[in-house]
Amino acid sequence: RLLATGEAPLQDGHRVRLDNTLVFLTSRICSREILDESSRIGFAGTAGQDEEDEQDSIVKLCNAEAEKLFGLDLLAQLDRLIVFRRLEDEHLAGVLDRHFERMNRWLEPRGFRSEMLPAARDFLLEQGRRHRQFGARDLIVAHRRDVEFPLADLIVSHEVPPGGRILIDRHGEAAHLHFTVTGPETREPVQDDGRAIREFQVEVSPA
């Protein structure tokens, strides 16, 4: 009905027009084939078949499955069928970097800056690779739980001095991240009676 009339009903009985609006309908059809590269598609392990041919095979299969599931009448009203590819390690790394930089852009006007060391970055990416069928969901949840929440705790507890930096690291094989507050112009911990202002760590609940 929405596609036919261009209107969406609200709970209070009113209707809104969807002019100049993009509407995305999502489905998990072919998700198993996209994630597992099932041999049922006919391209897994085929010698000489490049990445573009492989993607074409997936798109053709998804179009066929969508026709079976939704019917030609519905598909005829759609402008385009978009097939999302499996997220590889480099894609997850890009998602993590964007989320971390966005967080820093929020922190900087408030007088704070955070830095993630390689061991911490690898730890978060490891969390994000656990269930690839959910895309970047696990990675985003891990970033929020293991980075954003502890940083918020440090800031609202007034543990970070004006212009201070927060170094995020992982020590050895620890199941948590380690946070160290440093001075504005140094990577060394801010001293208070010979000790760092605060070293903060958050335990990660087993998945």
JSON list of C-alpha atoms in Angstrom, two decimals:
[
{"chain": "A", "resi": 1, "resn": "ARG", "atom": "CA", "xyz": [0.00, 0.00, 0.00]},
{"chain": "A", "resi": 2, "resn": "LEU", "atom": "CA", "xyz": [2.84, 2.38, 0.83]},
{"chain": "A", "resi": 3, "resn": "LEU", "atom": "CA", "xyz": [4.38, 1.90, -2.61]},
{"chain": "A", "resi": 4, "resn": "ALA", "atom": "CA", "xyz": [1.05, 2.31, -4.33]},
{"chain": "A", "resi": 5, "resn": "THR", "atom": "CA", "xyz": [-0.15, 5.48, -2.55]},
{"chain": "A", "resi": 6, "resn": "GLY", "atom": "CA", "xyz": [3.08, 7.11, -1.37]},
{"chain": "A", "resi": 7, "resn": "GLU", "atom": "CA", "xyz": [1.55, 7.52, 2.10]},
{"chain": "A", "resi": 8, "resn": "ALA", "atom": "CA", "xyz": [2.33, 5.93, 5.46]},
{"chain": "A", "resi": 9, "resn": "PRO", "atom": "CA", "xyz": [-0.26, 5.58, 8.25]},
{"chain": "A", "resi": 10, "resn": "LEU", "atom": "CA", "xyz": [0.66, 6.70, 11.79]},
{"chain": "A", "resi": 11, "resn": "GLN", "atom": "CA", "xyz": [-0.57, 5.17, 15.03]},
{"chain": "A", "resi": 12, "resn": "ASP", "atom": "CA", "xyz": [-2.83, 8.14, 15.75]},
{"chain": "A", "resi": 13, "resn": "GLY", "atom": "CA", "xyz": [-4.69, 7.65, 12.47]},
{"chain": "A", "resi": 14, "resn": "HIS", "atom": "CA", "xyz": [-3.00, 10.43, 10.54]},
{"chain": "A", "resi": 15, "resn": "ARG", "atom": "CA", "xyz": [-1.24, 9.79, 7.26]},
{"chain": "A", "resi": 16, "resn": "VAL", "atom": "CA", "xyz": [2.01, 11.32, 6.06]},
{"chain": "A", "resi": 17, "resn": "ARG", "atom": "CA", "xyz": [3.20, 11.84, 2.51]},
{"chain": "A", "resi": 18, "resn": "LEU", "atom": "CA", "xyz": [6.54, 10.36, 1.53]},
{"chain": "A", "resi": 19, "resn": "ASP", "atom": "CA", "xyz": [7.42, 12.81, -1.21]},
{"chain": "A", "resi": 20, "resn": "ASN", "atom": "CA", "xyz": [11.17, 13.17, -1.78]},
{"chain": "A", "resi": 21, "resn": "THR", "atom": "CA", "xyz": [11.76, 10.15, 0.47]},
{"chain": "A", "resi": 22, "resn": "LEU", "atom": "CA", "xyz": [13.89, 7.08, -0.12]},
{"chain": "A", "resi": 23, "resn": "VAL", "atom": "CA", "xyz": [12.25, 3.88, 1.12]},
{"chain": "A", "resi": 24, "resn": "PHE", "atom": "CA", "xyz": [14.45, 0.83, 1.72]},
{"chain": "A", "resi": 25, "resn": "LEU", "atom": "CA", "xyz": [12.94, -2.63, 2.09]},
{"chain": "A", "resi": 26, "resn": "THR", "atom": "CA", "xyz": [15.39, -5.09, 3.61]},
{"chain": "A", "resi": 27, "resn": "SER", "atom": "CA", "xyz": [15.45, -8.86, 3.52]},
{"chain": "A", "resi": 28, "resn": "ARG", "atom": "CA", "xyz": [17.85, -11.64, 4.47]},
{"chain": "A", "resi": 29, "resn": "ILE", "atom": "CA", "xyz": [17.31, -13.68, 1.33]},
{"chain": "A", "resi": 30, "resn": "CYS", "atom": "CA", "xyz": [20.55, -15.29, 0.10]},
{"chain": "A", "resi": 31, "resn": "SER", "atom": "CA", "xyz": [22.33, -14.30, 3.31]},
{"chain": "A", "resi": 32, "resn": "ARG", "atom": "CA", "xyz": [23.69, -17.83, 3.73]},
{"chain": "A", "resi": 33, "resn": "GLU", "atom": "CA", "xyz": [25.12, -17.83, 0.22]},
{"chain": "A", "resi": 34, "resn": "ILE", "atom": "CA", "xyz": [26.65, -14.39, 0.61]},
{"chain": "A", "resi": 35, "resn": "LEU", "atom": "CA", "xyz": [28.26, -15.24, 3.95]},
{"chain": "A", "resi": 36, "resn": "ASP", "atom": "CA", "xyz": [29.33, -18.82, 3.29]},
{"chain": "A", "resi": 37, "resn": "GLU", "atom": "CA", "xyz": [29.88, -18.72, -0.48]},
{"chain": "A", "resi": 38, "resn": "SER", "atom": "CA", "xyz": [27.87, -21.90, -0.74]},
{"chain": "A", "resi": 39, "resn": "SER", "atom": "CA", "xyz": [28.73, -24.20, -3.61]},
{"chain": "A", "resi": 40, "resn": "ARG", "atom": "CA", "xyz": [25.02, -24.25, -4.49]},
{"chain": "A", "resi": 41, "resn": "ILE", "atom": "CA", "xyz": [25.62, -20.92, -6.27]},
{"chain": "A", "resi": 42, "resn": "GLY", "atom": "CA", "xyz": [28.10, -22.63, -8.52]},
{"chain": "A", "resi": 43, "resn": "PHE", "atom": "CA", "xyz": [30.99, -20.18, -8.18]},
{"chain": "A", "resi": 44, "resn": "ALA", "atom": "CA", "xyz": [32.72, -21.17, -4.95]},
{"chain": "A", "resi": 45, "resn": "GLY", "atom": "CA", "xyz": [36.19, -22.46, -5.71]},
{"chain": "A", "resi": 46, "resn": "THR", "atom": "CA", "xyz": [35.79, -22.04, -9.46]},
{"chain": "A", "resi": 47, "resn": "ALA", "atom": "CA", "xyz": [39.19, -21.52, -11.05]},
{"chain": "A", "resi": 48, "resn": "GLY", "atom": "CA", "xyz": [39.67, -18.40, -13.14]},
{"chain": "A", "resi": 49, "resn": "GLN", "atom": "CA", "xyz": [36.55, -16.65, -11.92]},
{"chain": "A", "resi": 50, "resn": "ASP", "atom": "CA", "xyz": [37.34, -13.13, -10.77]},
{"chain": "A", "resi": 51, "resn": "GLU", "atom": "CA", "xyz": [35.63, -11.08, -8.08]},
{"chain": "A", "resi": 52, "resn": "GLU", "atom": "CA", "xyz": [33.34, -9.28, -10.54]},
{"chain": "A", "resi": 53, "resn": "ASP", "atom": "CA", "xyz": [32.03, -12.55, -12.00]},
{"chain": "A", "resi": 54, "resn": "GLU", "atom": "CA", "xyz": [31.51, -13.87, -8.49]},
{"chain": "A", "resi": 55, "resn": "GLN", "atom": "CA", "xyz": [29.45, -10.81, -7.56]},
{"chain": "A", "resi": 56, "resn": "ASP", "atom": "CA", "xyz": [27.38, -11.13, -10.74]},
{"chain": "A", "resi": 57, "resn": "SER", "atom": "CA", "xyz": [26.56, -14.71, -9.78]},
{"chain": "A", "resi": 58, "resn": "ILE", "atom": "CA", "xyz": [25.35, -13.60, -6.35]},
{"chain": "A", "resi": 59, "resn": "VAL", "atom": "CA", "xyz": [23.22, -10.79, -7.82]},
{"chain": "A", "resi": 60, "resn": "LYS", "atom": "CA", "xyz": [21.57, -13.17, -10.31]},
{"chain": "A", "resi": 61, "resn": "LEU", "atom": "CA", "xyz": [20.77, -15.65, -7.55]},
{"chain": "A", "resi": 62, "resn": "CYS", "atom": "CA", "xyz": [19.35, -12.91, -5.30]},
{"chain": "A", "resi": 63, "resn": "ASN", "atom": "CA", "xyz": [17.16, -11.59, -8.12]},
{"chain": "A", "resi": 64, "resn": "ALA", "atom": "CA", "xyz": [15.78, -15.07, -8.73]},
{"chain": "A", "resi": 65, "resn": "GLU", "atom": "CA", "xyz": [15.13, -15.66, -5.02]},
{"chain": "A", "resi": 66, "resn": "ALA", "atom": "CA", "xyz": [13.48, -12.23, -4.64]},
{"chain": "A", "resi": 67, "resn": "GLU", "atom": "CA", "xyz": [11.17, -12.99, -7.57]},
{"chain": "A", "resi": 68, "resn": "LYS", "atom": "CA", "xyz": [10.10, -16.24, -5.91]},
{"chain": "A", "resi": 69, "resn": "LEU", "atom": "CA", "xyz": [9.57, -14.63, -2.52]},
{"chain": "A", "resi": 70, "resn": "PHE", "atom": "CA", "xyz": [7.98, -11.28, -3.42]},
{"chain": "A", "resi": 71, "resn": "GLY", "atom": "CA", "xyz": [6.58, -11.81, -6.89]},
{"chain": "A", "resi": 72, "resn": "LEU", "atom": "CA", "xyz": [7.02, -9.75, -10.04]},
{"chain": "A", "resi": 73, "resn": "ASP", "atom": "CA", "xyz": [4.28, -7.26, -9.12]},
{"chain": "A", "resi": 74, "resn": "LEU", "atom": "CA", "xyz": [6.18, -6.01, -6.08]},
{"chain": "A", "resi": 75, "resn": "LEU", "atom": "CA", "xyz": [9.58, -6.09, -7.75]},
{"chain": "A", "resi": 76, "resn": "ALA", "atom": "CA", "xyz": [8.22, -4.03, -10.63]},
{"chain": "A", "resi": 77, "resn": "GLN", "atom": "CA", "xyz": [7.54, -1.18, -8.17]},
{"chain": "A", "resi": 78, "resn": "LEU", "atom": "CA", "xyz": [11.12, -1.13, -6.87]},
{"chain": "A", "resi": 79, "resn": "ASP", "atom": "CA", "xyz": [13.74, 1.07, -8.49]},
{"chain": "A", "resi": 80, "resn": "ARG", "atom": "CA", "xyz": [16.68, -1.17, -7.71]},
{"chain": "A", "resi": 81, "resn": "LEU", "atom": "CA", "xyz": [17.74, -4.34, -5.92]},
{"chain": "A", "resi": 82, "resn": "ILE", "atom": "CA", "xyz": [20.90, -3.79, -3.86]},
{"chain": "A", "resi": 83, "resn": "VAL", "atom": "CA", "xyz": [22.93, -6.78, -2.66]},
{"chain": "A", "resi": 84, "resn": "PHE", "atom": "CA", "xyz": [25.12, -6.12, 0.35]},
{"chain": "A", "resi": 85, "resn": "ARG", "atom": "CA", "xyz": [28.38, -8.01, 0.28]},
{"chain": "A", "resi": 86, "resn": "ARG", "atom": "CA", "xyz": [30.00, -9.85, 3.16]},
{"chain": "A", "resi": 87, "resn": "LEU", "atom": "CA", "xyz": [32.04, -7.54, 5.41]},
{"chain": "A", "resi": 88, "resn": "GLU", "atom": "CA", "xyz": [35.72, -8.44, 5.28]},
{"chain": "A", "resi": 89, "resn": "ASP", "atom": "CA", "xyz": [38.37, -7.46, 7.83]},
{"chain": "A", "resi": 90, "resn": "GLU", "atom": "CA", "xyz": [39.28, -4.26, 5.99]},
{"chain": "A", "resi": 91, "resn": "HIS", "atom": "CA", "xyz": [35.63, -3.17, 5.98]},
{"chain": "A", "resi": 92, "resn": "LEU", "atom": "CA", "xyz": [35.30, -3.74, 9.72]},
{"chain": "A", "resi": 93, "resn": "ALA", "atom": "CA", "xyz": [38.52, -1.79, 10.29]},
{"chain": "A", "resi": 94, "resn": "GLY", "atom": "CA", "xyz": [37.05, 1.12, 8.32]},
{"chain": "A", "resi": 95, "resn": "VAL", "atom": "CA", "xyz": [33.83, 1.03, 10.37]},
{"chain": "A", "resi": 96, "resn": "LEU", "atom": "CA", "xyz": [35.82, 1.07, 13.62]},
{"chain": "A", "resi": 97, "resn": "ASP", "atom": "CA", "xyz": [38.02, 3.95, 12.49]},
{"chain": "A", "resi": 98, "resn": "ARG", "atom": "CA", "xyz": [35.00, 6.04, 11.48]},
{"chain": "A", "resi": 99, "resn": "HIS", "atom": "CA", "xyz": [33.21, 5.44, 14.79]},
{"chain": "A", "resi": 100, "resn": "PHE", "atom": "CA", "xyz": [36.33, 6.29, 16.77]},
{"chain": "A", "resi": 101, "resn": "GLU", "atom": "CA", "xyz": [37.02, 9.46, 14.79]},
{"chain": "A", "resi": 102, "resn": "ARG", "atom": "CA", "xyz": [33.40, 10.55, 15.13]},
{"chain": "A", "resi": 103, "resn": "MET", "atom": "CA", "xyz": [33.68, 10.11, 18.88]},
{"chain": "A", "resi": 104, "resn": "ASN", "atom": "CA", "xyz": [36.86, 12.21, 18.93]},
{"chain": "A", "resi": 105, "resn": "ARG", "atom": "CA", "xyz": [35.18, 14.94, 16.90]},
{"chain": "A", "resi": 106, "resn": "TRP", "atom": "CA", "xyz": [32.57, 15.09, 19.67]},
{"chain": "A", "resi": 107, "resn": "LEU", "atom": "CA", "xyz": [35.23, 15.12, 22.41]},
{"chain": "A", "resi": 108, "resn": "GLU", "atom": "CA", "xyz": [37.59, 17.75, 21.00]},
{"chain": "A", "resi": 109, "resn": "PRO", "atom": "CA", "xyz": [35.31, 20.81, 21.36]},
{"chain": "A", "resi": 110, "resn": "ARG", "atom": "CA", "xyz": [34.84, 19.77, 24.99]},
{"chain": "A", "resi": 111, "resn": "GLY", "atom": "CA", "xyz": [38.57, 19.79, 25.67]},
{"chain": "A", "resi": 112, "resn": "PHE", "atom": "CA", "xyz": [39.35, 16.07, 25.50]},
{"chain": "A", "resi": 113, "resn": "ARG", "atom": "CA", "xyz": [41.11, 13.75, 23.10]},
{"chain": "A", "resi": 114, "resn": "SER", "atom": "CA", "xyz": [41.42, 9.96, 23.02]},
{"chain": "A", "resi": 115, "resn": "GLU", "atom": "CA", "xyz": [43.93, 7.74, 21.28]},
{"chain": "A", "resi": 116, "resn": "MET", "atom": "CA", "xyz": [43.55, 4.04, 20.56]},
{"chain": "A", "resi": 117, "resn": "LEU", "atom": "CA", "xyz": [46.71, 1.96, 20.54]},
{"chain": "A", "resi": 118, "resn": "PRO", "atom": "CA", "xyz": [47.08, -1.00, 18.13]},
{"chain": "A", "resi": 119, "resn": "ALA", "atom": "CA", "xyz": [46.46, -3.70, 20.75]},
{"chain": "A", "resi": 120, "resn": "ALA", "atom": "CA", "xyz": [43.12, -2.11, 21.71]},
{"chain": "A", "resi": 121, "resn": "ARG", "atom": "CA", "xyz": [42.12, -1.74, 18.07]},
{"chain": "A", "resi": 122, "resn": "ASP", "atom": "CA", "xyz": [42.87, -5.41, 17.40]},
{"chain": "A", "resi": 123, "resn": "PHE", "atom": "CA", "xyz": [40.85, -6.39, 20.47]},
{"chain": "A", "resi": 124, "resn": "LEU", "atom": "CA", "xyz": [37.76, -4.55, 19.21]},
{"chain": "A", "resi": 125, "resn": "LEU", "atom": "CA", "xyz": [38.11, -5.97, 15.69]},
{"chain": "A", "resi": 126, "resn": "GLU", "atom": "CA", "xyz": [38.28, -9.44, 17.22]},
{"chain": "A", "resi": 127, "resn": "GLN", "atom": "CA", "xyz": [34.91, -8.80, 18.87]},
{"chain": "A", "resi": 128, "resn": "GLY", "atom": "CA", "xyz": [33.48, -7.60, 15.56]},
{"chain": "A", "resi": 129, "resn": "ARG", "atom": "CA", "xyz": [34.51, -10.74, 13.66]},
{"chain": "A", "resi": 130, "resn": "ARG", "atom": "CA", "xyz": [32.62, -13.15, 15.87]},
{"chain": "A", "resi": 131, "resn": "HIS", "atom": "CA", "xyz": [29.29, -13.14, 14.03]},
{"chain": "A", "resi": 132, "resn": "ARG", "atom": "CA", "xyz": [29.74, -11.85, 10.51]},
{"chain": "A", "resi": 133, "resn": "GLN", "atom": "CA", "xyz": [26.12, -12.64, 9.66]},
{"chain": "A", "resi": 134, "resn": "PHE", "atom": "CA", "xyz": [25.19, -9.56, 11.70]},
{"chain": "A", "resi": 135, "resn": "GLY", "atom": "CA", "xyz": [27.44, -7.27, 9.69]},
{"chain": "A", "resi": 136, "resn": "ALA", "atom": "CA", "xyz": [29.15, -4.62, 11.83]},
{"chain": "A", "resi": 137, "resn": "ARG", "atom": "CA", "xyz": [26.64, -4.90, 14.69]},
{"chain": "A", "resi": 138, "resn": "ASP", "atom": "CA", "xyz": [28.97, -6.73, 17.10]},
{"chain": "A", "resi": 139, "resn": "LEU", "atom": "CA", "xyz": [31.77, -4.26, 16.38]},
{"chain": "A", "resi": 140, "resn": "ILE", "atom": "CA", "xyz": [29.56, -1.23, 17.02]},
{"chain": "A", "resi": 141, "resn": "VAL", "atom": "CA", "xyz": [28.25, -2.79, 20.25]},
{"chain": "A", "resi": 142, "resn": "ALA", "atom": "CA", "xyz": [31.83, -3.54, 21.39]},
{"chain": "A", "resi": 143, "resn": "HIS", "atom": "CA", "xyz": [32.93, 0.03, 20.64]},
{"chain": "A", "resi": 144, "resn": "ARG", "atom": "CA", "xyz": [30.02, 1.46, 22.60]},
{"chain": "A", "resi": 145, "resn": "ARG", "atom": "CA", "xyz": [30.43, -0.93, 25.55]},
{"chain": "A", "resi": 146, "resn": "ASP", "atom": "CA", "xyz": [34.23, -1.08, 25.78]},
{"chain": "A", "resi": 147, "resn": "VAL", "atom": "CA", "xyz": [35.20, 2.43, 24.66]},
{"chain": "A", "resi": 148, "resn": "GLU", "atom": "CA", "xyz": [32.37, 4.98, 24.78]},
{"chain": "A", "resi": 149, "resn": "PHE", "atom": "CA", "xyz": [30.89, 3.99, 28.14]},
{"chain": "A", "resi": 150, "resn": "PRO", "atom": "CA", "xyz": [34.25, 3.91, 30.01]},
{"chain": "A", "resi": 151, "resn": "LEU", "atom": "CA", "xyz": [35.26, 7.23, 28.45]},
{"chain": "A", "resi": 152, "resn": "ALA", "atom": "CA", "xyz": [31.96, 8.75, 29.53]},
{"chain": "A", "resi": 153, "resn": "ASP", "atom": "CA", "xyz": [32.58, 7.46, 33.06]},
{"chain": "A", "resi": 154, "resn": "LEU", "atom": "CA", "xyz": [36.01, 9.11, 33.15]},
{"chain": "A", "resi": 155, "resn": "ILE", "atom": "CA", "xyz": [34.69, 12.42, 31.89]},
{"chain": "A", "resi": 156, "resn": "VAL", "atom": "CA", "xyz": [31.62, 12.72, 34.12]},
{"chain": "A", "resi": 157, "resn": "SER", "atom": "CA", "xyz": [33.76, 11.66, 37.11]},
{"chain": "A", "resi": 158, "resn": "HIS", "atom": "CA", "xyz": [36.08, 14.63, 36.39]},
{"chain": "A", "resi": 159, "resn": "GLU", "atom": "CA", "xyz": [39.07, 12.31, 36.09]},
{"chain": "A", "resi": 160, "resn": "VAL", "atom": "CA", "xyz": [40.33, 13.97, 32.90]},
{"chain": "A", "resi": 161, "resn": "PRO", "atom": "CA", "xyz": [41.99, 17.42, 33.25]},
{"chain": "A", "resi": 162, "resn": "PRO", "atom": "CA", "xyz": [41.24, 20.19, 30.72]},
{"chain": "A", "resi": 163, "resn": "GLY", "atom": "CA", "xyz": [43.05, 19.38, 27.50]},
{"chain": "A", "resi": 164, "resn": "GLY", "atom": "CA", "xyz": [43.82, 15.89, 28.78]},
{"chain": "A", "resi": 165, "resn": "ARG", "atom": "CA", "xyz": [44.27, 12.78, 26.65]},
{"chain": "A", "resi": 166, "resn": "ILE", "atom": "CA", "xyz": [42.97, 9.29, 27.23]},
{"chain": "A", "resi": 167, "resn": "LEU", "atom": "CA", "xyz": [45.11, 6.42, 25.98]},
{"chain": "A", "resi": 168, "resn": "ILE", "atom": "CA", "xyz": [43.21, 3.20, 25.26]},
{"chain": "A", "resi": 169, "resn": "ASP", "atom": "CA", "xyz": [45.27, 0.01, 25.28]},
{"chain": "A", "resi": 170, "resn": "ARG", "atom": "CA", "xyz": [45.08, -3.70, 25.96]},
{"chain": "A", "resi": 171, "resn": "HIS", "atom": "CA", "xyz": [47.60, -5.35, 28.26]},
{"chain": "A", "resi": 172, "resn": "GLY", "atom": "CA", "xyz": [48.65, -8.79, 27.08]},
{"chain": "A", "resi": 173, "resn": "GLU", "atom": "CA", "xyz": [45.71, -11.14, 26.57]},
{"chain": "A", "resi": 174, "resn": "ALA", "atom": "CA", "xyz": [43.46, -9.35, 29.05]},
{"chain": "A", "resi": 175, "resn": "ALA", "atom": "CA", "xyz": [39.71, -9.61, 28.43]},
{"chain": "A", "resi": 176, "resn": "HIS", "atom": "CA", "xyz": [39.29, -5.88, 28.93]},
{"chain": "A", "resi": 177, "resn": "LEU", "atom": "CA", "xyz": [40.70, -2.57, 27.72]},
{"chain": "A", "resi": 178, "resn": "HIS", "atom": "CA", "xyz": [42.96, -0.32, 29.78]},
{"chain": "A", "resi": 179, "resn": "PHE", "atom": "CA", "xyz": [42.48, 3.46, 29.99]},
{"chain": "A", "resi": 180, "resn": "THR", "atom": "CA", "xyz": [45.18, 5.89, 31.11]},
{"chain": "A", "resi": 181, "resn": "VAL", "atom": "CA", "xyz": [44.67, 9.63, 31.53]},
{"chain": "A", "resi": 182, "resn": "THR", "atom": "CA", "xyz": [47.61, 11.76, 30.39]},
{"chain": "A", "resi": 183, "resn": "GLY", "atom": "CA", "xyz": [48.44, 15.46, 30.41]},
{"chain": "A", "resi": 184, "resn": "PRO", "atom": "CA", "xyz": [47.60, 17.81, 27.52]},
{"chain": "A", "resi": 185, "resn": "GLU", "atom": "CA", "xyz": [51.04, 17.80, 25.89]},
{"chain": "A", "resi": 186, "resn": "THR", "atom": "CA", "xyz": [52.47, 14.46, 26.94]},
{"chain": "A", "resi": 187, "resn": "ARG", "atom": "CA", "xyz": [51.80, 10.75, 26.61]},
{"chain": "A", "resi": 188, "resn": "GLU", "atom": "CA", "xyz": [52.95, 10.20, 30.19]},
{"chain": "A", "resi": 189, "resn": "PRO", "atom": "CA", "xyz": [50.31, 9.71, 32.93]},
{"chain": "A", "resi": 190, "resn": "VAL", "atom": "CA", "xyz": [49.41, 12.86, 34.82]},
{"chain": "A", "resi": 191, "resn": "GLN", "atom": "CA", "xyz": [51.06, 12.63, 38.25]},
{"chain": "A", "resi": 192, "resn": "ASP", "atom": "CA", "xyz": [49.20, 13.06, 41.51]},
{"chain": "A", "resi": 193, "resn": "ASP", "atom": "CA", "xyz": [51.24, 12.09, 44.58]},
{"chain": "A", "resi": 194, "resn": "GLY", "atom": "CA", "xyz": [53.41, 9.91, 42.34]},
{"chain": "A", "resi": 195, "resn": "ARG", "atom": "CA", "xyz": [50.54, 8.02, 40.73]},
{"chain": "A", "resi": 196, "resn": "ALA", "atom": "CA", "xyz": [48.56, 8.34, 37.53]},
{"chain": "A", "resi": 197, "resn": "ILE", "atom": "CA", "xyz": [45.28, 10.20, 38.01]},
{"chain": "A", "resi": 198, "resn": "ARG", "atom": "CA", "xyz": [43.40, 7.07, 37.05]},
{"chain": "A", "resi": 199, "resn": "GLU", "atom": "CA", "xyz": [43.85, 3.84, 35.22]},
{"chain": "A", "resi": 200, "resn": "PHE", "atom": "CA", "xyz": [40.46, 2.46, 34.24]},
{"chain": "A", "resi": 201, "resn": "GLN", "atom": "CA", "xyz": [39.57, -0.93, 32.88]},
{"chain": "A", "resi": 202, "resn": "VAL", "atom": "CA", "xyz": [36.29, -2.55, 31.89]},
{"chain": "A", "resi": 203, "resn": "GLU", "atom": "CA", "xyz": [35.63, -6.26, 31.99]},
{"chain": "A", "resi": 204, "resn": "VAL", "atom": "CA", "xyz": [34.14, -7.80, 28.86]},
{"chain": "A", "resi": 205, "resn": "SER", "atom": "CA", "xyz": [31.33, -10.26, 29.46]},
{"chain": "A", "resi": 206, "resn": "PRO", "atom": "CA", "xyz": [31.81, -13.56, 27.60]},
{"chain": "A", "resi": 207, "resn": "ALA", "atom": "CA", "xyz": [29.77, -13.75, 24.40]}
]
